[in-house]
Each structure stands twice: as structure tokens, then as C-alpha cells.
CSV table of N, CA and C in Angstrom, one decimal:
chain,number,residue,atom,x,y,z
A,119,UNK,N,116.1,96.3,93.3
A,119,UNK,CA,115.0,97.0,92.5
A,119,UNK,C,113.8,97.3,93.4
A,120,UNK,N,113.6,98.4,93.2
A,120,UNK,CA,112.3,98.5,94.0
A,120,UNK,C,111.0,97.7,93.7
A,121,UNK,N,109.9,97.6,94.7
A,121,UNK,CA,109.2,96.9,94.5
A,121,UNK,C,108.1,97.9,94.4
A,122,UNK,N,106.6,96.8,93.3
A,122,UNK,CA,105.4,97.2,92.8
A,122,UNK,C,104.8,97.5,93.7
A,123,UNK,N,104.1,98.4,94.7
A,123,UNK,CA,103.1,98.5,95.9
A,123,UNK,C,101.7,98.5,95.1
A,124,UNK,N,100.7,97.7,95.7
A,124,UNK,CA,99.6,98.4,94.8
A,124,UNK,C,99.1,98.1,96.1
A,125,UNK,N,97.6,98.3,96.0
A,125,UNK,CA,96.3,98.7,96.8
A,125,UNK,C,96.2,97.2,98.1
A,126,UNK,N,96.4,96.2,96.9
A,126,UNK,CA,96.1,95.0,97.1
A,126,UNK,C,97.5,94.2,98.3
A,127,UNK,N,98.2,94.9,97.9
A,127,UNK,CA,99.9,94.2,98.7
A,127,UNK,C,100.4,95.2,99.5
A,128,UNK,N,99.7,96.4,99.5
A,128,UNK,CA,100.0,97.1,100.8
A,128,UNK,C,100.3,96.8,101.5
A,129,UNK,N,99.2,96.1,102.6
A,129,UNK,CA,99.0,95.5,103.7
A,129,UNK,C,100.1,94.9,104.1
A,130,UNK,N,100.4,93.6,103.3
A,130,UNK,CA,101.4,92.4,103.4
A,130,UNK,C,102.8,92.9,103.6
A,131,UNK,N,103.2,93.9,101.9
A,131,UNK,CA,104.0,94.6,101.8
A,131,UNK,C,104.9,95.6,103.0
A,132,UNK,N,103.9,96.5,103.1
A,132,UNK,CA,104.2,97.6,104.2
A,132,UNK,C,104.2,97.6,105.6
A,133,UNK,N,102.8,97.3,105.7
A,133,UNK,CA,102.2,97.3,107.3
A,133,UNK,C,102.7,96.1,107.8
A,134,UNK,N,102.8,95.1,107.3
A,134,UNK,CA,103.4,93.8,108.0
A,134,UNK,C,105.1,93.4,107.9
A,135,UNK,N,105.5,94.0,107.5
A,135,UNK,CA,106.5,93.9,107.1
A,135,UNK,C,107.9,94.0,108.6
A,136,UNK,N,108.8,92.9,108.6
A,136,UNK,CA,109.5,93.0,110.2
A,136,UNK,C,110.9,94.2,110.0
A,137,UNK,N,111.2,94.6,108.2
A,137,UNK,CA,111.8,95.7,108.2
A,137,UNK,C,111.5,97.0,108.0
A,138,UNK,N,111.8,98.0,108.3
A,138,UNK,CA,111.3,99.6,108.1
A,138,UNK,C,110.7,99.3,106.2
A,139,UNK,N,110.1,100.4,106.0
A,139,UNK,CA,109.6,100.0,104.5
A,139,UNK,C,109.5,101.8,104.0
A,140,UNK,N,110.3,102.0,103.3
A,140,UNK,CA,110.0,103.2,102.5
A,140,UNK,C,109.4,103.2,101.0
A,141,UNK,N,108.3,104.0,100.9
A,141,UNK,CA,107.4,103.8,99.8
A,141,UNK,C,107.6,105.7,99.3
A,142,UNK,N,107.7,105.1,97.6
A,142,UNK,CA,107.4,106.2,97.2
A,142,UNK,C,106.1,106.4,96.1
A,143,UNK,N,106.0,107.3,96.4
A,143,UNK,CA,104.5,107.7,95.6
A,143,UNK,C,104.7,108.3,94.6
A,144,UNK,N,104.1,108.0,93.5
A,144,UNK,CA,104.8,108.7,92.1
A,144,UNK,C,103.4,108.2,91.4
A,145,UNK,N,103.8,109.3,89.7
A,145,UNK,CA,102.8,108.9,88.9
A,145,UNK,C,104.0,109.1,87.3
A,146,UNK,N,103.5,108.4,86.5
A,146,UNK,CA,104.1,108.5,85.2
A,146,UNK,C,104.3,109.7,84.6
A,147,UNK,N,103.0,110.7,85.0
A,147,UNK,CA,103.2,111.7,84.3
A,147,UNK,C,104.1,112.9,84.9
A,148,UNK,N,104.3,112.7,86.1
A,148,UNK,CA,104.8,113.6,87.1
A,148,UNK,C,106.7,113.7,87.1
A,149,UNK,N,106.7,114.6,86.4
A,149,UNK,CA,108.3,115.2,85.9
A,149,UNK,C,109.6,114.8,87.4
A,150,UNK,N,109.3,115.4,88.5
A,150,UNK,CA,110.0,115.4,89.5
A,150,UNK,C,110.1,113.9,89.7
A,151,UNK,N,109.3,113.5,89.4
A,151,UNK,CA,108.8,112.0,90.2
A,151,UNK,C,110.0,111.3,89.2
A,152,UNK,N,110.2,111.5,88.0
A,152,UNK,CA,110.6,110.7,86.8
A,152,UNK,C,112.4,111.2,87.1
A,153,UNK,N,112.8,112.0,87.9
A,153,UNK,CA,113.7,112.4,88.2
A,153,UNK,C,114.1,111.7,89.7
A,154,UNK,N,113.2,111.4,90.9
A,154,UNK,CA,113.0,110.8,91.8
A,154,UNK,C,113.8,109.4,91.1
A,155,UNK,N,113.0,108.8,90.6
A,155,UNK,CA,113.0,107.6,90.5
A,155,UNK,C,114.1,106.7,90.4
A,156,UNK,N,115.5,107.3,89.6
A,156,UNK,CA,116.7,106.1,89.9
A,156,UNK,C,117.3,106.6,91.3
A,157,UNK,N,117.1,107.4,92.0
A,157,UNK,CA,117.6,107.8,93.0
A,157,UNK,C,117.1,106.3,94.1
A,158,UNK,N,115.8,106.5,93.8
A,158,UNK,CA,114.9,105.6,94.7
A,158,UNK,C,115.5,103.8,94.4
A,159,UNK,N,115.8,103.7,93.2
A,159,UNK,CA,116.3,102.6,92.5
A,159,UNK,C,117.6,102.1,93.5
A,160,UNK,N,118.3,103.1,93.3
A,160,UNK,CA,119.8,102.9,94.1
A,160,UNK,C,119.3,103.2,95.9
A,161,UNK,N,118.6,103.6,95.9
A,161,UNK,CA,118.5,103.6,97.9
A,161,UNK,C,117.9,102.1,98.0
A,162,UNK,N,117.0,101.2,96.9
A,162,UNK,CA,116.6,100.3,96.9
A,162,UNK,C,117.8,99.0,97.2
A,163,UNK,N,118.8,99.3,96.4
A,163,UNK,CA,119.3,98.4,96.1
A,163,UNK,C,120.7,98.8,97.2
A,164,UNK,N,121.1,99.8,98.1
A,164,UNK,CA,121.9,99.9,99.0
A,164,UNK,C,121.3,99.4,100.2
A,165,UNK,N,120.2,99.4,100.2
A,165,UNK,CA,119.3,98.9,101.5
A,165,UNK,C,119.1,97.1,101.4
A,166,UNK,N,119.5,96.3,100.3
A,166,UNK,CA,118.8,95.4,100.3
A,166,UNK,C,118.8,94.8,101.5
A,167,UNK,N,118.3,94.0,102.0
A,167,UNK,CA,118.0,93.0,102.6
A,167,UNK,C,118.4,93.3,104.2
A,168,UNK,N,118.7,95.0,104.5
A,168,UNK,CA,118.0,96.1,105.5
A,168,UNK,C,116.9,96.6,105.8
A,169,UNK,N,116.2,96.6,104.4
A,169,UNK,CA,115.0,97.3,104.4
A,169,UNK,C,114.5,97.3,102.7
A,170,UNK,N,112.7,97.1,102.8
A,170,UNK,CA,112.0,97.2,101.7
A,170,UNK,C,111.8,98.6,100.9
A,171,UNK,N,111.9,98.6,100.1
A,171,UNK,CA,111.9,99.8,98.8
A,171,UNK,C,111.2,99.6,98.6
A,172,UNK,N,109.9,100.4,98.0
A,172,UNK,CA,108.8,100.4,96.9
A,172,UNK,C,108.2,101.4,96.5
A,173,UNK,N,107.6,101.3,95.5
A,173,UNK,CA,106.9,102.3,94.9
A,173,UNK,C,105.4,102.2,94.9
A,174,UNK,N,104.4,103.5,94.9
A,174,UNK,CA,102.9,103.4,94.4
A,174,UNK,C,102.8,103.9,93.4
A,175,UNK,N,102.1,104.0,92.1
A,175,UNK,CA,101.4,104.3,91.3
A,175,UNK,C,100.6,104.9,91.9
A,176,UNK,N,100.0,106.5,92.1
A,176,UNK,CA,98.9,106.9,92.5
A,176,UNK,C,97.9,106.9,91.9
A,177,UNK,N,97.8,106.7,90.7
A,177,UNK,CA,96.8,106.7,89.5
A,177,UNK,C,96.3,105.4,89.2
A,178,UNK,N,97.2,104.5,89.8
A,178,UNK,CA,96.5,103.3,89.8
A,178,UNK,C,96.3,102.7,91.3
A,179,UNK,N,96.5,103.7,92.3
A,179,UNK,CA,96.1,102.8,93.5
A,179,UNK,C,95.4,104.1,94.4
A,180,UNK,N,94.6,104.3,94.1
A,180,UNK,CA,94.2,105.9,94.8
A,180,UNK,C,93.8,105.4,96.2
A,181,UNK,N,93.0,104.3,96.6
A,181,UNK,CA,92.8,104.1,97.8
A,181,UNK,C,93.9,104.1,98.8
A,182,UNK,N,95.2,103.1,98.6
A,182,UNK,CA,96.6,103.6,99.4
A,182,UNK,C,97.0,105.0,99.8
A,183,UNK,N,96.8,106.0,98.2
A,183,UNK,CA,97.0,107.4,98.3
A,183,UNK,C,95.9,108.4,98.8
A,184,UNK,N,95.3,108.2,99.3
A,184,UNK,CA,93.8,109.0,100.0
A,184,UNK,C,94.1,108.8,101.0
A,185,UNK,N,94.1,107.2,101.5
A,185,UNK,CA,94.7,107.2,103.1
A,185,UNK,C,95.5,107.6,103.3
A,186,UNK,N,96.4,107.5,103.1
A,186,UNK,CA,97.7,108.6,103.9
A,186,UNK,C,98.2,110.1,103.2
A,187,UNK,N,96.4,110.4,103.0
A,187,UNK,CA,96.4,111.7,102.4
A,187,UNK,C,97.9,112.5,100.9
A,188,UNK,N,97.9,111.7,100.4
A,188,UNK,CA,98.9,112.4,99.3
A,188,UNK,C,98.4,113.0,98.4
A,189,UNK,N,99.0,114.1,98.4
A,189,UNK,CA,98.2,115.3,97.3
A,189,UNK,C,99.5,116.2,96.8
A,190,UNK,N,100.6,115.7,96.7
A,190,UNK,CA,101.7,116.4,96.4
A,190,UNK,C,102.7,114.8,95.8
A,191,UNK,N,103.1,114.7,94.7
A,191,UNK,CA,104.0,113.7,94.0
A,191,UNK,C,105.3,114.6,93.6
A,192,UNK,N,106.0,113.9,94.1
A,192,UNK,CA,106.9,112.6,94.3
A,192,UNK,C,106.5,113.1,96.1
A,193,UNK,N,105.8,111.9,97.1
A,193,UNK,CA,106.0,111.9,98.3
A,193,UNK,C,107.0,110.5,98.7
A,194,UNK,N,107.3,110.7,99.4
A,194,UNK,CA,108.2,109.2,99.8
A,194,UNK,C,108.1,109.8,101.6
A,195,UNK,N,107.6,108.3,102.3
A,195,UNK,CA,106.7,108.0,103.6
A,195,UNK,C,107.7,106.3,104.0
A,196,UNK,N,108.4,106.3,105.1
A,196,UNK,CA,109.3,105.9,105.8
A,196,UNK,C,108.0,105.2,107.3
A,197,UNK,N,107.7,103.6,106.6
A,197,UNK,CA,107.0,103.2,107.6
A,197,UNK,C,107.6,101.9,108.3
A,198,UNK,N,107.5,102.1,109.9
A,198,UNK,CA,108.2,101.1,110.9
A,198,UNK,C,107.0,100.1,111.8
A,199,UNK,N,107.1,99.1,111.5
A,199,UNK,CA,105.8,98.3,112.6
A,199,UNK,C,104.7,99.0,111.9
A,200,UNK,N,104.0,99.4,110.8
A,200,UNK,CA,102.8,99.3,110.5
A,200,UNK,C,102.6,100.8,110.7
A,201,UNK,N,103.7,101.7,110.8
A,201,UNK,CA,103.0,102.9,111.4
A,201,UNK,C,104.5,104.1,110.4
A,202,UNK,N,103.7,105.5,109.7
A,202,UNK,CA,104.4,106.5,109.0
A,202,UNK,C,105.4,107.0,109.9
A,203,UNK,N,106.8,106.9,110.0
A,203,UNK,CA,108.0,107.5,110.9
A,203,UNK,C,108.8,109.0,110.4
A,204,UNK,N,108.7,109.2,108.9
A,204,UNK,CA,109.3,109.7,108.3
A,204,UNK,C,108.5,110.0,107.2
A,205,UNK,N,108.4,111.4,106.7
A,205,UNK,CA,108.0,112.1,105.5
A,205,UNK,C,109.0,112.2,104.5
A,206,UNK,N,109.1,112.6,103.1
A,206,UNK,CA,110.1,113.6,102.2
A,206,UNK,C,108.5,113.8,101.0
A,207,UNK,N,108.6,114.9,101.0
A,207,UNK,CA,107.9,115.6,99.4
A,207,UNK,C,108.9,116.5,98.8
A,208,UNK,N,108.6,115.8,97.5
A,208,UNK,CA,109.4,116.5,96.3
A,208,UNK,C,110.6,115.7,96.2
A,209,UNK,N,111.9,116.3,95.6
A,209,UNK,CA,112.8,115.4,95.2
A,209,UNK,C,113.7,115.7,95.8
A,210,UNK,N,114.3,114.5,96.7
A,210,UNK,CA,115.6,115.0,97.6
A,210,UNK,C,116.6,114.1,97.2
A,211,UNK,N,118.0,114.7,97.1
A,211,UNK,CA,119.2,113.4,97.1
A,211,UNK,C,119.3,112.6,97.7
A,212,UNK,N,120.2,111.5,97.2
A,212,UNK,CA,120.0,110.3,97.4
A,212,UNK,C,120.3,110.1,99.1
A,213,UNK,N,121.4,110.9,99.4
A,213,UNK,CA,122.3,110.8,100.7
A,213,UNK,C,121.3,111.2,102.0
A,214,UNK,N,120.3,112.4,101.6
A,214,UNK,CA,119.2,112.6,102.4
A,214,UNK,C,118.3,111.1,102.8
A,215,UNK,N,117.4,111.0,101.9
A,215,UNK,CA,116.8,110.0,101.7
A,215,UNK,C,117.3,108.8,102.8
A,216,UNK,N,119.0,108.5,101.9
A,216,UNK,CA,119.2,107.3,103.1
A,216,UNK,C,119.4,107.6,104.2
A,217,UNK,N,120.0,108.6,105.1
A,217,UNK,CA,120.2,109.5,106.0
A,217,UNK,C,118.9,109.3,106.8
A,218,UNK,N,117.6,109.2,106.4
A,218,UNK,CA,116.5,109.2,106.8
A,218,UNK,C,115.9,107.7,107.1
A,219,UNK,N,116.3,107.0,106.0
A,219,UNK,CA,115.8,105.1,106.0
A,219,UNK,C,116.6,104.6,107.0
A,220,UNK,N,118.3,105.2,107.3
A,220,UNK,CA,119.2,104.6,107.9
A,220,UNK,C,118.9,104.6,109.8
A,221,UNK,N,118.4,105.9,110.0
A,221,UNK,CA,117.6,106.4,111.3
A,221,UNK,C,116.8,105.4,111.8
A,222,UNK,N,116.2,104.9,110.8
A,222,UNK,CA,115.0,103.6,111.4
A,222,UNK,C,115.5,101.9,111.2
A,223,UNK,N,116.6,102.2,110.8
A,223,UNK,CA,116.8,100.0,111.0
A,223,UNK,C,117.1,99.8,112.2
């Protein structure tokens, strides 16, 4: 299952983290995003213990989403050693996605 990212576990979560970390950026109200989402569930759960899955709430963690400038939902951001490797905006299949996470273990 993917994991909660918020403002506060970023850090720990993402940036420190010794495997690649794909985060997606979503909001409740955001249609595509609600369509994203079990895709993100199942790349979560094919990656386990490859690599961290998570999610942001943008609406509740604006500070996370300002920094790495997100102004377009569903983004999903592919980070290695503390640093962005990989973009997707909008909604991509699942095979892309992992195609993309798999590039960085």
C-alpha cells in the first residue's frame, strides 16, 4: 500500500530514504488523480521492498507541493539519493510508470 507523505515525513520519507522513492501528488477532488490512484496502489505493492510508494495530499501539504513546484495533479516525481530523477503528469498506465521506477533500483 502506498504510503501517507505529508509535509512533516517528507524528509525522512523521501530525501533520506536508501531506496528510489516515487511520490504521487494528488488531491481528493481531482478526477484523473482518482483514476491514478489504484494504478499507483499496484506499482506500490509490485515494488515492495524495491522501492517506497507514496502519496501527497496537495491540499494538505502545500509546502512539499510549492517546492517542487506542482501546479498540475495527478504529478508523480521519481526521487533517488534525495534528488527528482524522473517526472510523469497526468495519468499514465501502470506498465509506464513501472518502466520508469524500474530504471532507477
Amino acid at each position: 500500500m502506498a504510503l501517507e507523505i505529508t509535509d512533516s515525513s517528507f524528509q525522512e520519507t523521501v530525501l533520506k530514504s536508501d531506496k528510489p522513492v516515487l511520490v504521487d501528488f494528488w488531491a481528493v477532488w481531482c478526477g484523473p488523480c482518482r483514476t491514478l490512484g489504484p494504478i499507483i496502489e499496484e506499482v506500490a505493492a509490485d515494488f515492495e521492498g524495491k522501492a517506497v510508494v507514496g502519496k501527497v495530499d496537495v491540499d494538505n501539504n502545500q509546502e512539499i507541493s510549492m517546492q517542487y513546484g506542482i501546479r498540475n495533479i495527478p504529478t508523480v516525481l521519481i526521487f533517488k539519493n534525495g534528488e527528482v530523477v524522473d517526472k510523469l503528469v497526468g495519468v499514465a498506465p501502470k506498465d509506464v510508470i513501472a518502466e520508469k521506477l524500474s530504471a532507477h533500483l
